Coordinates of C-alpha atoms and ligand atoms in Angstrom, one line a residue:
X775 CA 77.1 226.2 193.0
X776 CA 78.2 225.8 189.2
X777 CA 81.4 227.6 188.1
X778 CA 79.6 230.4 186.6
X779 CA 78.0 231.2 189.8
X780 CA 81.5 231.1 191.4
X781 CA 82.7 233.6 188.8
X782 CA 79.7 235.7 189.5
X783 CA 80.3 235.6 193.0
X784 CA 84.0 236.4 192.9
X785 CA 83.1 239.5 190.4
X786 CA 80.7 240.7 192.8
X787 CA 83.2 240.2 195.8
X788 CA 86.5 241.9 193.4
X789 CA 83.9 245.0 192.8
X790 CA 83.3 245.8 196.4
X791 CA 86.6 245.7 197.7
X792 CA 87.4 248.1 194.8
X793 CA 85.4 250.3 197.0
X794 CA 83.3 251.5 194.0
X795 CA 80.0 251.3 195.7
X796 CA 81.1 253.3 199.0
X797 CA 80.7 256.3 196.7
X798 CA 77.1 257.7 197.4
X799 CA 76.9 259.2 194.3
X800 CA 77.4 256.3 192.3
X801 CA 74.6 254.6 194.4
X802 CA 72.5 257.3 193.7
X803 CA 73.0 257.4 189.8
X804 CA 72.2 253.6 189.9
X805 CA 68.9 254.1 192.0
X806 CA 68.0 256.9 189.5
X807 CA 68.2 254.5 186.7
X808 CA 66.0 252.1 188.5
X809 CA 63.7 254.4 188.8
X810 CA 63.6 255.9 185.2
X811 CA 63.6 252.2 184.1
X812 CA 61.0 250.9 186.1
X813 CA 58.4 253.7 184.7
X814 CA 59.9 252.5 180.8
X815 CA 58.7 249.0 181.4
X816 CA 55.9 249.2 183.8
X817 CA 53.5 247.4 180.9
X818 CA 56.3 244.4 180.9
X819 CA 56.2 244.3 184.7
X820 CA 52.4 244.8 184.5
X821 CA 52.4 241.7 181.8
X822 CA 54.1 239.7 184.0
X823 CA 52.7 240.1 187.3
X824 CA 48.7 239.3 185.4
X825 CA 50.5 235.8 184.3
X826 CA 52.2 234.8 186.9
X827 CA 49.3 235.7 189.6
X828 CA 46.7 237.7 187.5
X829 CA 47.2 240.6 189.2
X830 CA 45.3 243.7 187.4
X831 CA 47.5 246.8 186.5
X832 CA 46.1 248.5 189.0
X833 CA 46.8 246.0 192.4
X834 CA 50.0 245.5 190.6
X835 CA 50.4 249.3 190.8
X836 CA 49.2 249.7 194.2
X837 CA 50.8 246.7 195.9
X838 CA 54.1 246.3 194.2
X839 CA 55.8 248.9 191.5
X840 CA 54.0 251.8 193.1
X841 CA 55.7 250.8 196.7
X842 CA 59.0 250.0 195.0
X843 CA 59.2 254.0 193.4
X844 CA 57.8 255.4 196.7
X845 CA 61.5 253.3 197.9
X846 CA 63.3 254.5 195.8
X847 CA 62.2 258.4 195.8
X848 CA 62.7 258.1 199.7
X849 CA 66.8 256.8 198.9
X850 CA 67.5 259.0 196.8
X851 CA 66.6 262.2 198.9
X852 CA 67.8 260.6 201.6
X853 CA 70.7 258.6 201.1
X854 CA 73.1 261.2 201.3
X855 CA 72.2 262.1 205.3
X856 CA 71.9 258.1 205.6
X857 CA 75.6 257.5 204.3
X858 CA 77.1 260.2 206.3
X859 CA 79.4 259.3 209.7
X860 CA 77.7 260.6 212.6
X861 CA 79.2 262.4 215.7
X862 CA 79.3 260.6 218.7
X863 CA 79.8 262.2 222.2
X864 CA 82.6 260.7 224.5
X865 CA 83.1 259.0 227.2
X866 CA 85.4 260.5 230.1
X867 CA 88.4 257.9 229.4
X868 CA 88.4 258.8 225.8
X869 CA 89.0 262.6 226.2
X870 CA 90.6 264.6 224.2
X871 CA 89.2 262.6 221.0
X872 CA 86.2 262.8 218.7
X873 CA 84.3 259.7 218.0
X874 CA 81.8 258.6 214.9
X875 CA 80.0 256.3 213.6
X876 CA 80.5 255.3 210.3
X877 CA 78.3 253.2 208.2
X878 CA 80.0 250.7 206.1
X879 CA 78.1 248.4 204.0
X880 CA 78.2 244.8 204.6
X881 CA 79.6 243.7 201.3
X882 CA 78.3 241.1 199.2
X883 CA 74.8 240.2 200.1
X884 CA 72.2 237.5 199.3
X885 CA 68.4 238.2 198.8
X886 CA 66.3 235.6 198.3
X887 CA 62.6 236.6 197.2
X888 CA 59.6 234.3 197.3
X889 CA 56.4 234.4 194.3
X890 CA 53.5 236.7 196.0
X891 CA 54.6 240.0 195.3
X892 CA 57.7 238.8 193.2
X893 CA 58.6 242.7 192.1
X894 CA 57.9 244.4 195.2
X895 CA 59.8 242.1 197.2
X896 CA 62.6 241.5 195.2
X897 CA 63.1 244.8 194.4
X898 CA 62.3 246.5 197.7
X899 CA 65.2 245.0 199.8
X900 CA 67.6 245.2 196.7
X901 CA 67.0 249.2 196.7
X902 CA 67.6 249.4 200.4
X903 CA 71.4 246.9 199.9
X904 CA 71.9 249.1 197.2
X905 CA 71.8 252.4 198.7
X906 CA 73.4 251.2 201.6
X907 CA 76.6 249.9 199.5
X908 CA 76.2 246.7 198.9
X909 CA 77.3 244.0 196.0
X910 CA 74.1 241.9 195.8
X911 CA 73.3 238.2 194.1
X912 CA 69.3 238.7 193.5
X913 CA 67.5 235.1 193.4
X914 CA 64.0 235.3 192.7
X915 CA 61.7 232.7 193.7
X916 CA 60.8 229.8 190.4
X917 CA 57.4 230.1 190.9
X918 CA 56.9 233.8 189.6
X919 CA 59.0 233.0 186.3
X920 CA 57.7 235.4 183.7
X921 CA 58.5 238.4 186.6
X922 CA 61.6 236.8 187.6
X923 CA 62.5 237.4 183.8
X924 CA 61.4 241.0 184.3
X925 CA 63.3 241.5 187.1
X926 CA 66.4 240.5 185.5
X927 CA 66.0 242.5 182.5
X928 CA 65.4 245.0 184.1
X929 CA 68.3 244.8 186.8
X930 CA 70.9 244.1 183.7
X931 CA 69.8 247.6 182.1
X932 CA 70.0 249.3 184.9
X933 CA 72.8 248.2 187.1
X934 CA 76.8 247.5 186.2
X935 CA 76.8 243.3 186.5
X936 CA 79.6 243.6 188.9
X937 CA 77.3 245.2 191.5
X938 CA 73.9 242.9 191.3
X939 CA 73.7 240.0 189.9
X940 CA 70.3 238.1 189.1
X941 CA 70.7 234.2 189.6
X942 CA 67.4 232.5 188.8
X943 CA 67.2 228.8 189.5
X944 CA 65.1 226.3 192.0
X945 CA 65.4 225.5 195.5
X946 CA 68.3 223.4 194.4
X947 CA 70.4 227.2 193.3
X948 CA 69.1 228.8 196.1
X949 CA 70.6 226.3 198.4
X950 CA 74.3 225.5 196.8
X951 CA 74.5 229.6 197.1
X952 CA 73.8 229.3 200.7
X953 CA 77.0 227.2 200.8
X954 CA 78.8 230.0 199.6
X955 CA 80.3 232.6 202.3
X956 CA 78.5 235.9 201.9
X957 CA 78.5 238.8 204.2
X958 CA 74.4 239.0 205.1
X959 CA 71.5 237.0 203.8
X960 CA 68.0 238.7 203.6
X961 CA 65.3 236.0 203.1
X962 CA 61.6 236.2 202.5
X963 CA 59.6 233.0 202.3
X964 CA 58.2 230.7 204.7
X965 CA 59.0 229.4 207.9
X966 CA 60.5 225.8 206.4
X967 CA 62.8 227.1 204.2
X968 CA 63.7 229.7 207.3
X969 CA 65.1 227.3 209.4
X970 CA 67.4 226.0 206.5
X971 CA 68.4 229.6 205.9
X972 CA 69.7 229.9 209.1
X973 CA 71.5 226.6 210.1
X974 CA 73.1 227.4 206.6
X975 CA 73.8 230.8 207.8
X976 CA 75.3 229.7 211.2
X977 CA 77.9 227.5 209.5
X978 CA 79.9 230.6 207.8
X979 CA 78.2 232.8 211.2
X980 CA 76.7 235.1 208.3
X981 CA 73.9 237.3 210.1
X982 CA 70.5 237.4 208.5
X983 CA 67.2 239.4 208.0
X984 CA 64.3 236.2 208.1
X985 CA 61.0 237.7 206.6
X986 CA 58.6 235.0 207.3
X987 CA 55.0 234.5 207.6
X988 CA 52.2 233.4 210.4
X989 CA 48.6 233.2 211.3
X990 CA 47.7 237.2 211.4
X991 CA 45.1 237.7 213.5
X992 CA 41.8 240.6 213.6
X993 CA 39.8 241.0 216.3
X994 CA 36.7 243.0 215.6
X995 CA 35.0 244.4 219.4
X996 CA 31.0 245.1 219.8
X997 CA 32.1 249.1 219.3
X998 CA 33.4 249.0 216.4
X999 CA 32.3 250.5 213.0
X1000 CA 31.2 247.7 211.5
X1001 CA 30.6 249.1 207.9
X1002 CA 34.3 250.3 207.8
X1003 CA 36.0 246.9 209.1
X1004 CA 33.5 244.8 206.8
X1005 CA 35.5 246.9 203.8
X1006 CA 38.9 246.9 205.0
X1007 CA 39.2 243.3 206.1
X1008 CA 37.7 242.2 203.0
X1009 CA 40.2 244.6 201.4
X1010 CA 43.0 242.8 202.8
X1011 CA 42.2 239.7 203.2
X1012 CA 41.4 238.8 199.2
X1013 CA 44.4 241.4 198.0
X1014 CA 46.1 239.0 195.6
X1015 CA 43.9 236.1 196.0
X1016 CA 44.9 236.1 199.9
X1017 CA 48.4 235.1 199.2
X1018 CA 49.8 238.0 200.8
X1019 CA 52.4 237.8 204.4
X1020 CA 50.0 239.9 206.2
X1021 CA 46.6 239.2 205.2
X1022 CA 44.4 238.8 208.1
X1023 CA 44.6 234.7 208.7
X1024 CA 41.5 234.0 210.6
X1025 CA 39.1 236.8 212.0
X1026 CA 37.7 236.8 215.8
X1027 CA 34.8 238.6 216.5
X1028 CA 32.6 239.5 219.4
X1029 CA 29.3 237.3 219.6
X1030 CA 27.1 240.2 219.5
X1031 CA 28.0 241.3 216.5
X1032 CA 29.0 238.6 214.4
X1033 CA 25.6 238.5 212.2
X1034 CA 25.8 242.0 211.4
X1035 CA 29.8 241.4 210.4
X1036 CA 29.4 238.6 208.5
X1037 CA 26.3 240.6 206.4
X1038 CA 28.3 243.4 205.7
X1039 CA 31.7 241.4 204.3
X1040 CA 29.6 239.4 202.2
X1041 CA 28.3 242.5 200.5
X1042 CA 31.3 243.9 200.3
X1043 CA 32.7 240.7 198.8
X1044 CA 30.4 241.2 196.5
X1045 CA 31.0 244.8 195.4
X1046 CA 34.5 244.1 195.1
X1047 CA 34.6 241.1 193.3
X1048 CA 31.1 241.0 191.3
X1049 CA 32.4 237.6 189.5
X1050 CA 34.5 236.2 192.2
X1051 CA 37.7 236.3 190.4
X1052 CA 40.2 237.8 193.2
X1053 CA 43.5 236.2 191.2
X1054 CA 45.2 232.9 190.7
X1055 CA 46.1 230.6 193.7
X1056 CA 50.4 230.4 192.5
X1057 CA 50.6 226.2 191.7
X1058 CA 49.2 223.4 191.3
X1059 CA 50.3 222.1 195.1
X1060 CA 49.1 225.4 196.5
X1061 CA 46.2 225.4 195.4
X1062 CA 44.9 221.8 195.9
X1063 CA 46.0 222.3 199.7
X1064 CA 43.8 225.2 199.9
X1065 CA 40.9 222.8 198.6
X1066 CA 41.6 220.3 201.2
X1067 CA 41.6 222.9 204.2
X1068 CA 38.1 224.0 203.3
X1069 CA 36.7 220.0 203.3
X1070 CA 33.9 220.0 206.0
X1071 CA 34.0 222.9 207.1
X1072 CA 31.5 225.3 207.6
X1073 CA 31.1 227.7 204.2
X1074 CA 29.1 230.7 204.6
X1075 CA 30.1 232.5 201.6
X1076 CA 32.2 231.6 198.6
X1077 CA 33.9 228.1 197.9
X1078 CA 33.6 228.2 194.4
X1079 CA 36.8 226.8 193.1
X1080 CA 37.5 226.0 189.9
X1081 CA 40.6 223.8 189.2
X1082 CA 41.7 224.8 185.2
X1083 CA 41.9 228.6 186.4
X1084 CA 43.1 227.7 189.8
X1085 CA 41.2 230.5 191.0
X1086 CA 39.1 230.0 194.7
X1087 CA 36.1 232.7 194.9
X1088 CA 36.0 235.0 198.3
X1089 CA 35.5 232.0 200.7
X1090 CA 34.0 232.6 204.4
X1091 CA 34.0 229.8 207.2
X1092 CA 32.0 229.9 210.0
X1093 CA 33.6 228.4 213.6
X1094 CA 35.9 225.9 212.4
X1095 CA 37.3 223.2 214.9
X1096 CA 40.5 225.4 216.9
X1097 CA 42.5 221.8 216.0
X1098 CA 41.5 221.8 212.6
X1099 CA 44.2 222.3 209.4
X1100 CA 43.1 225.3 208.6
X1101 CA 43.4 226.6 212.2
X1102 CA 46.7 225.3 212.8
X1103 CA 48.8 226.1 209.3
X1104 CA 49.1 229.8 207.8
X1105 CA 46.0 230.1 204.8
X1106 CA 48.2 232.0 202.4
X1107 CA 45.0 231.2 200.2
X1108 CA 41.3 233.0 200.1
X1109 CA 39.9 231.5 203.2
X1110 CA 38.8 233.5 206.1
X1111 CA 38.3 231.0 209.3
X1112 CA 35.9 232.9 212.1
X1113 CA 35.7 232.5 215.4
X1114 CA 33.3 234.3 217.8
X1115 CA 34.9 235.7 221.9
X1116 CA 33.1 236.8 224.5
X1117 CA 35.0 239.0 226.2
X1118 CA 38.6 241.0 224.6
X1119 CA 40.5 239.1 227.3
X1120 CA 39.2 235.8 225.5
X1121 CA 40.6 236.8 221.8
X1122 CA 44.1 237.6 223.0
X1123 CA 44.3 234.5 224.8
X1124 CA 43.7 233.0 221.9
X1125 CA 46.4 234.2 220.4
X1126 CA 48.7 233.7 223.0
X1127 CA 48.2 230.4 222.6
X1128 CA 49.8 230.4 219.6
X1129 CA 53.1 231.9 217.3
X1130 CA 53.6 235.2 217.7
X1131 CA 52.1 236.4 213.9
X1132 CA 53.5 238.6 211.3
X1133 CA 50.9 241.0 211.7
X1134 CA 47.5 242.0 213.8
X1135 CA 44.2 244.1 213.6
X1136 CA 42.2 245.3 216.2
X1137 CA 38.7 247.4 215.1
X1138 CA 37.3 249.1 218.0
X1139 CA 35.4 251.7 218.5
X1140 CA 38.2 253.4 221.2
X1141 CA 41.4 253.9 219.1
X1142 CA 42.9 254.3 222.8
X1143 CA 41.7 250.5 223.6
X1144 CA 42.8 249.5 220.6
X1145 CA 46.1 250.4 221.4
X1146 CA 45.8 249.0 225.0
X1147 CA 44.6 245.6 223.0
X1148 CA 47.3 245.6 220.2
X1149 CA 50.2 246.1 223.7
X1150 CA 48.9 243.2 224.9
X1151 CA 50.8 240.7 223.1
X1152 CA 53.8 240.5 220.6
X1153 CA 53.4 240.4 217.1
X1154 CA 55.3 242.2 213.9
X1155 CA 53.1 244.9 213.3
X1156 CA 49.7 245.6 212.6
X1157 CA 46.8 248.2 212.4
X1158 CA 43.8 249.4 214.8
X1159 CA 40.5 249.8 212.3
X1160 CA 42.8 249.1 209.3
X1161 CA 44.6 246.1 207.6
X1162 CA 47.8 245.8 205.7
X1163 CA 48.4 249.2 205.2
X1164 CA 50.8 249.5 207.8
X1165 CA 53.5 248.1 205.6
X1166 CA 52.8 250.4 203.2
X1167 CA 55.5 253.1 204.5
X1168 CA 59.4 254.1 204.5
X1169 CA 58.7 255.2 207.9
X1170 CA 57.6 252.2 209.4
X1171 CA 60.1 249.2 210.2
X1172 CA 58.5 245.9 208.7
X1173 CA 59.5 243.0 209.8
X1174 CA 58.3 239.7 212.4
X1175 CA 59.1 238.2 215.5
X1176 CA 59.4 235.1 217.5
X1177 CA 58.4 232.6 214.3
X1178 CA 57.1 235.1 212.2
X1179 CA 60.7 236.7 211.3
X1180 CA 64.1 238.5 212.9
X1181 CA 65.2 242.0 211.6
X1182 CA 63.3 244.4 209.7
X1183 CA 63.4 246.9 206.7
X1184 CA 61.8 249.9 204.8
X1185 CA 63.5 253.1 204.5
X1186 CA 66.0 253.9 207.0
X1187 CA 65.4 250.6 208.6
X1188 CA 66.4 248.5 205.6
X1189 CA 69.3 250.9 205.0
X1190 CA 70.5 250.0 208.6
X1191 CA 69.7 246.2 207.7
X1192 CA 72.3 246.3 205.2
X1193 CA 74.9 248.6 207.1
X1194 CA 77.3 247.6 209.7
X1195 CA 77.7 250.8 211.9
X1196 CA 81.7 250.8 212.8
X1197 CA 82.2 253.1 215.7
X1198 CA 85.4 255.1 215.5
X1199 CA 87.2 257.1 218.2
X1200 CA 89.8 259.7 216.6
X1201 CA 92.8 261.1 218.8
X1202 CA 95.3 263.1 218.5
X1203 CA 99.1 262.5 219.9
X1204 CA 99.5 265.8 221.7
X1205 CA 98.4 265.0 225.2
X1206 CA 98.7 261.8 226.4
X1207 CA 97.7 261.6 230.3
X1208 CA 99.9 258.2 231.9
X1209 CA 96.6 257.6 234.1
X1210 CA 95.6 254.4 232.0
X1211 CA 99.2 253.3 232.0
X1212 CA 101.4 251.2 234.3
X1213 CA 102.0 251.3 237.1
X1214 CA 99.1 252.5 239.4
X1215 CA 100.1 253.8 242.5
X1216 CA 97.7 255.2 245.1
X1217 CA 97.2 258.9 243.4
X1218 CA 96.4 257.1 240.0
X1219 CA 94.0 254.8 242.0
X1220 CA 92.2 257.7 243.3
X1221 CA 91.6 259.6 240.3
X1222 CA 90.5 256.8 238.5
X1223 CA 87.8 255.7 241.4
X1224 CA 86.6 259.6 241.0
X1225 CA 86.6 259.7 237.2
X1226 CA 84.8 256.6 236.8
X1227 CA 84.1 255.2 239.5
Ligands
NAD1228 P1 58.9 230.4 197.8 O1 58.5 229.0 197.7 O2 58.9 231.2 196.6 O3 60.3 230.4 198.5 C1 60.9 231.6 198.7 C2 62.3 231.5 198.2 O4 63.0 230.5 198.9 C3 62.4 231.2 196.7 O5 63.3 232.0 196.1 C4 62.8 229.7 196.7 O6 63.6 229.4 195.6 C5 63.7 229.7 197.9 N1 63.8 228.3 198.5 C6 62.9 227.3 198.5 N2 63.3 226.2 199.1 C7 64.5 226.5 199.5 C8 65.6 225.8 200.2 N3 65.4 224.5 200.6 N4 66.7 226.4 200.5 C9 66.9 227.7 200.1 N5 66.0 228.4 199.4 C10 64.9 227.8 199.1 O7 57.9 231.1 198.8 P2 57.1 230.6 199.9 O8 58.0 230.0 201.0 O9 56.0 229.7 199.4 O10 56.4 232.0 200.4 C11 55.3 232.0 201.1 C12 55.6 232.3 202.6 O11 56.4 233.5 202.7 C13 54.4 232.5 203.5 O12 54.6 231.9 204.7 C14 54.4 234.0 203.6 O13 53.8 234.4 204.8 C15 55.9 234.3 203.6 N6 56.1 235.7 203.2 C16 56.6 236.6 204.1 C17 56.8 237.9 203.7 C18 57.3 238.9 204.6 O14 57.6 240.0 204.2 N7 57.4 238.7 205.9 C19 56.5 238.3 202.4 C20 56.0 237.3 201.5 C21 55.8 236.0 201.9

């Protein structure tokens, strides 16, 4: 870490124990300012997000500043209710008292965003560590520059230095701040880098939010309304180019029905992207990787890739080889793998067999064997006859398990992320029975077996 880092660090670190972000006013005024700020440069953050990933203003509205308001209208309603000690009752041994919980914040944090949605998930875990209390160093991930740039203009109008700081810098910055000691770590990135997060983590025994990624599963069953899942898995699967954490992976479908599936996402492909432009793959590396896990395989629909744009069209592949690359690794990419089952039991052994994923969909014509499908196995989160969308709410915790991720967020979820809850029993002096104390004779004994026994 250079010196200036250092110096930011330390500000950061002299600014929370002033205690001047345990007032929840103060938070409050800062997350208005975010707000107002964010509508005056939604062309700049527009701007950016179509260079770095050529998003359109209207994805980049829906999937990333439109989610990041929604967080921040949900704080500041809420944030007083959140920051406020809460009664506890008590036990026996502790009467008379009163007890409470009190959330305190952490203190200084790190948040470490990745490229895909480089505003939304920057932003969206800063809100929640602000309105929770925290001092925050923001690194943004290299390969979203021109919204990393945003982000830190924006952040420096908006919020006093000495409470977030923006460090931008490669994988090199992000790890020499890892050396440093701060008091929680949220990362969102990939599995590789995970690990590293954590062993880093362990050495100062910092605790840490991991949002990772996975092979997301969608099962479609013979019931199910094939029209509607055609849309909606080809709505979420090609969202940003299919460089988004949840994006169905690979889809399994039931033999019956695969022909008629596999017509009606083609024409949907189609209809949605008419000149099979669904956004830029992010680099160079990313994007020739997604070129080799499509070599002899099975293309039913797409493939067109075209190397100066870096752009891969809507790309289908029929029954790939189960050991093959592109079965094995997470797409992150527009490539839809499919696989046909026989019976349900078939799919979700399938997926046993592997990580538990970031995310599912089941599309069934029974919501209620959806469900019974979906408790079948472990996984973040998901959808029955819907993709993505489940993430797309303050009232939902989001977050993975096993290999796809540890802790969660959105709304009260990422304010408890960021809060440590200290329990506090309060007594008065006035009565003080000797039964706890020295020494016990048989009476005491007695009592104590009958109290709490
Ligand atoms: P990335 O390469 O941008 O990396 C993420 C961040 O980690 C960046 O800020 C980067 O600078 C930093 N980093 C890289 N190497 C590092 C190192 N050695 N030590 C410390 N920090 C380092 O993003 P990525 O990893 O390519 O992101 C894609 C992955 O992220 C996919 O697996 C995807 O599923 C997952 N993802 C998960 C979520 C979620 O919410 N669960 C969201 C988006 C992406």
């Amino acid at each position: 870490m250079t010196k200036d880092h250092k110096e930011i660090l330390s500000r950061l670190k002299s600014y929370h124990a002033s205690g001047s972000t345990q007032d929840a006013a103060a938070r409050k005024n800062v997350l208005r300012k975010l707000r107002e700020n964010i509508s005056l440069m939604e062309n700049d953050i527009c701007e950016a997000l179509y260079r770095d990933l050529g998003k359109t203003p209207e994805e980049s509205f829906l999937t990333e500043t439109g989610m990041v308001m929604e967080s921040l209208k949900y704080f500041i309603s809420s944030l007083g209710k959140l920051s406020r000690p809460k009664r506890a009752g008590i036990a026996v041994s502790q009467i008379p008292g009163r007890a409470r919980i009190v959330p305190q914040p952490y203190g200084t944090v790190l948040i470490i965003s990745p490229w895909n949605y480089p505003f939304l998930l920057a932003l969206d875990p800063l809100v929640a560590a602000i309105a929770a209390g925290n001092c925050v160093v923001l690194k943004p991930s290299e390969y979203a520059p021109v919204t990393a740039a945003v982000v830190e203009k924006l952040i420096s109008e908006s919020v006093p230095s000495e409470w977030v700081s923006v460090i931008q810098g490669d994988a090199g910055v992000s790890e020499s701040l890892l050396d440093e000691k701060f008091d929680y770590i949220f990362y969102t990135g990939g599995k590789r880098v995970g690990r590293i997060i954590l062993q880093k983590a362990a050495v100062n025994l910092v605790p840490v939010t991991l949002e990772l990624g996975g092979k997301s599963p969608v099962i479609v069953c013979r019931d199910a309304d094939v029209k509607t899942a055609a849309r909606r898995i080809v709505f979420g699967k090609y969202l940003n180019s299919g460089q988004t954490c949840v994006a169905p992976d690979y889809l399994l479908v039931q033999e019956e029905i695969h022909d008629e599936l596999m017509t009606a996402m083609i024409s949907e492909i189609d209809r949605m992207y008419p000149d099979g432009n669904c956004g830029k793959i992010i680099t160079r590396g990313h994007y020739d990787r997604l070129v080799r896990l499509m070599e002899n395989q099975n293309i039913i629909h797409g493939g067109k890739c075209d190397s100066f744009s870096m752009t891969i069209s809507p790309t289908i592949l029929d029954s790939p080889d189960p050991g093959s690359a592109i079965m094995q690794e997470e797409i992150f990419g527009p490539l839809l793998p499919v696989l046909t089952f026989k019976e349900e039991s078939q799919a979700v052994g399938y997926i046993k067999g592997g990580e538990k994923p970031l995310a599912a969909y089941i599309f069934c014509g029974s919501k209620k064997r959806g469900m019974k499908i979906a408790n079948s196995f472990s996984f973040g989160g998901g959808c029955v006859n819907d993709t993505v969308l489940h993430l797309a709410s303050t009232r939902l915790p989001f977050g993975g398990v096993g290999e796809s991720g540890m802790g969660c967020y959105h709304g009260k979820y990422g304010f408890d992320t960021f809060t440590h809850y200290k329990s506090m029993l309060v007594r008065g002096t006035f009565l003080d029975p000797p039964l706890r104390y020295r020494p016990f004779g048989k009476w005491k004994k007695r009592i104590l077996k009958a109290v709490l026994g």
